[in-house]
PDB file of C-alpha atoms in Angstrom:
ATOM      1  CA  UNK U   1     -22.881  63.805  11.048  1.00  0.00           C
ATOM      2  CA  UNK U   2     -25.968  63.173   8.887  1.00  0.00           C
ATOM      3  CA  UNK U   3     -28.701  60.387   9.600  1.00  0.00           C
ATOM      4  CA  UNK U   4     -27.360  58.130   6.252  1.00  0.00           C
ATOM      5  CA  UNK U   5     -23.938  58.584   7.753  1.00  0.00           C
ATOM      6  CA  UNK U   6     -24.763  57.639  11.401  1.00  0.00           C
ATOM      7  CA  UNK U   7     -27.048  54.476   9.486  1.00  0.00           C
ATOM      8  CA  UNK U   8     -24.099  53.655   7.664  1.00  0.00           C
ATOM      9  CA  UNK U   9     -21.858  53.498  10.670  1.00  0.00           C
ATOM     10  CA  UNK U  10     -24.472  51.584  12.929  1.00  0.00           C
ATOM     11  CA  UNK U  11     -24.002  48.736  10.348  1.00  0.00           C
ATOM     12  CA  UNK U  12     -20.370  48.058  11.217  1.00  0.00           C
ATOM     13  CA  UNK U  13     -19.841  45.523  13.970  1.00  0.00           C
ATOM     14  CA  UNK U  14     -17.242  47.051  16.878  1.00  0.00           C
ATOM     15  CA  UNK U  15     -14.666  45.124  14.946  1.00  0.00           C
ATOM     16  CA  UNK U  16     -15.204  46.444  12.110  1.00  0.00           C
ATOM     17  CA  UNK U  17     -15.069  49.999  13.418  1.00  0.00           C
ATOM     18  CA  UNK U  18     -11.858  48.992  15.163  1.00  0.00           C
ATOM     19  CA  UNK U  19     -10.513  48.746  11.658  1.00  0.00           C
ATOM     20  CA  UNK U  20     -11.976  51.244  10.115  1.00  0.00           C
ATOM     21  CA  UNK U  21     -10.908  53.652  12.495  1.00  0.00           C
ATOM     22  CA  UNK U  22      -7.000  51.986  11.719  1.00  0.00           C
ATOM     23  CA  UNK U  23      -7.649  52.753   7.984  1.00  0.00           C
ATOM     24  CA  UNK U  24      -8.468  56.118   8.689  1.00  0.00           C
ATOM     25  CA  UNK U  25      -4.991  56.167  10.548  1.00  0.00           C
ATOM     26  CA  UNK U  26      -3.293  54.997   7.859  1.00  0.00           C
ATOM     27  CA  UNK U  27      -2.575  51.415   9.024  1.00  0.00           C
ATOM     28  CA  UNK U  28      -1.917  49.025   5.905  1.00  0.00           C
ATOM     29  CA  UNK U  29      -3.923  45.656   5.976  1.00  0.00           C
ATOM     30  CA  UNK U  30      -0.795  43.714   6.959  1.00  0.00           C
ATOM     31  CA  UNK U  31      -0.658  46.288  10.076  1.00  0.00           C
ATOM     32  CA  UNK U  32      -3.893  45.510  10.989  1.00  0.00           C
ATOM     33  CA  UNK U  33      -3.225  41.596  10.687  1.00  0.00           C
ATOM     34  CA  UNK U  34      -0.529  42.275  12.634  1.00  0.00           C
ATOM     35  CA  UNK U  35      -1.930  44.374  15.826  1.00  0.00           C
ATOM     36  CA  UNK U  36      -5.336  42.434  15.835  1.00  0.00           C
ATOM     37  CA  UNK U  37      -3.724  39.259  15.200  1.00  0.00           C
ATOM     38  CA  UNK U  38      -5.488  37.912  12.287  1.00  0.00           C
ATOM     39  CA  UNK U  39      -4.629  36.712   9.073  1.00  0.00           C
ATOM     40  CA  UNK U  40      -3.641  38.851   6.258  1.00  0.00           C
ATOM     41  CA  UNK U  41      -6.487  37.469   4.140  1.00  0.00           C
ATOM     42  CA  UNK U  42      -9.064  38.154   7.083  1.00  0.00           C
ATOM     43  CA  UNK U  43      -8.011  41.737   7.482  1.00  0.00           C
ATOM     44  CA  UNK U  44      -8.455  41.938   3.777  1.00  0.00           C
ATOM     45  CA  UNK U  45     -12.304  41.019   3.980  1.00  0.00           C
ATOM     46  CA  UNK U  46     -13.103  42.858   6.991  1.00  0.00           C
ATOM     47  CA  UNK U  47     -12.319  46.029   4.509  1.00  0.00           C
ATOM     48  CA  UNK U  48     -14.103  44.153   2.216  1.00  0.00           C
ATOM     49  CA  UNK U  49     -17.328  43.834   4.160  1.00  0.00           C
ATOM     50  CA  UNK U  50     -16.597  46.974   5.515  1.00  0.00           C
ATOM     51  CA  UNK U  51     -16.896  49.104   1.842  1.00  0.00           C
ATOM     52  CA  UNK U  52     -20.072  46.767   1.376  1.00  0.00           C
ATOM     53  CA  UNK U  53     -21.625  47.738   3.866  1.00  0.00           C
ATOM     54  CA  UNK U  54     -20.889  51.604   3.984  1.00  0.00           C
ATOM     55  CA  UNK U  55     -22.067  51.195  -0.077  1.00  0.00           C
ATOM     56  CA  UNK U  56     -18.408  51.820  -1.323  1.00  0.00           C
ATOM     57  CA  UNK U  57     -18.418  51.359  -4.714  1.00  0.00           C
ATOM     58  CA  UNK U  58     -13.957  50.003  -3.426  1.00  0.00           C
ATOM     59  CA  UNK U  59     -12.369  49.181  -0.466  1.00  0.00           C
ATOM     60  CA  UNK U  60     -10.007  52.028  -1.943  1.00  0.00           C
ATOM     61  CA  UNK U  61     -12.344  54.677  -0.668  1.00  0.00           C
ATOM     62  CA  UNK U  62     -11.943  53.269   2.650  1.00  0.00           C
ATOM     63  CA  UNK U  63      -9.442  55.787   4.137  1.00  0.00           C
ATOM     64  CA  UNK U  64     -10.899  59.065   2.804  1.00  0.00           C
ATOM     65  CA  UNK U  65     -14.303  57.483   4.297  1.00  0.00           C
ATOM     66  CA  UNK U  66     -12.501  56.880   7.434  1.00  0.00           C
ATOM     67  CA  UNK U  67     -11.148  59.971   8.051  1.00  0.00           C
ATOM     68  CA  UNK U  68     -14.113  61.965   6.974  1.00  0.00           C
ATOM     69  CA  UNK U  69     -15.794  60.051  10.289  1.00  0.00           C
ATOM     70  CA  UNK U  70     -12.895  59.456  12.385  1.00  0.00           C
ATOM     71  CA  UNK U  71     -14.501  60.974  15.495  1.00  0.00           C
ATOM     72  CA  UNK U  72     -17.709  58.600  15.738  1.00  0.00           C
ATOM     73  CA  UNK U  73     -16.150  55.743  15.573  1.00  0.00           C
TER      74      UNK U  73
END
């Protein structure tokens, strides 16, 4: 895991991991509402916020992200 990539991570509240690391598993955002118990809409921005803060260009490149971390979060 490089320094940027351990940075990145760092960023993410444990929420935010929590869902990251449910992307990464394939869970869809009404999943996620779902299990966490939140709104669609909210599950929709904590991807949002996620890929902003990770400097995702989309929340699209969410899963491969996730996955390509999946065992530090």
């Amino acid at each position: 895991l490089s320094d940027r990539t351990r940075d990145e991570l760092n960023r993410l509240s444990e929420r935010e991991r929590e869902v990251l690391r449910m992307i990464a598993n394939g869970v869809t955002s009404s999943e996620i509402a779902e299990k966490l118990g939140i709104s669609y809409r909210t599950a929709v921005n904590h991807k949002a916020h996620i890929a902003k803060k990770l400097d995702l260009s989309s929340c699209r490149q969410l899963p491969r992200y996730g996955i390509s971390v999946k065992n530090y979060l």
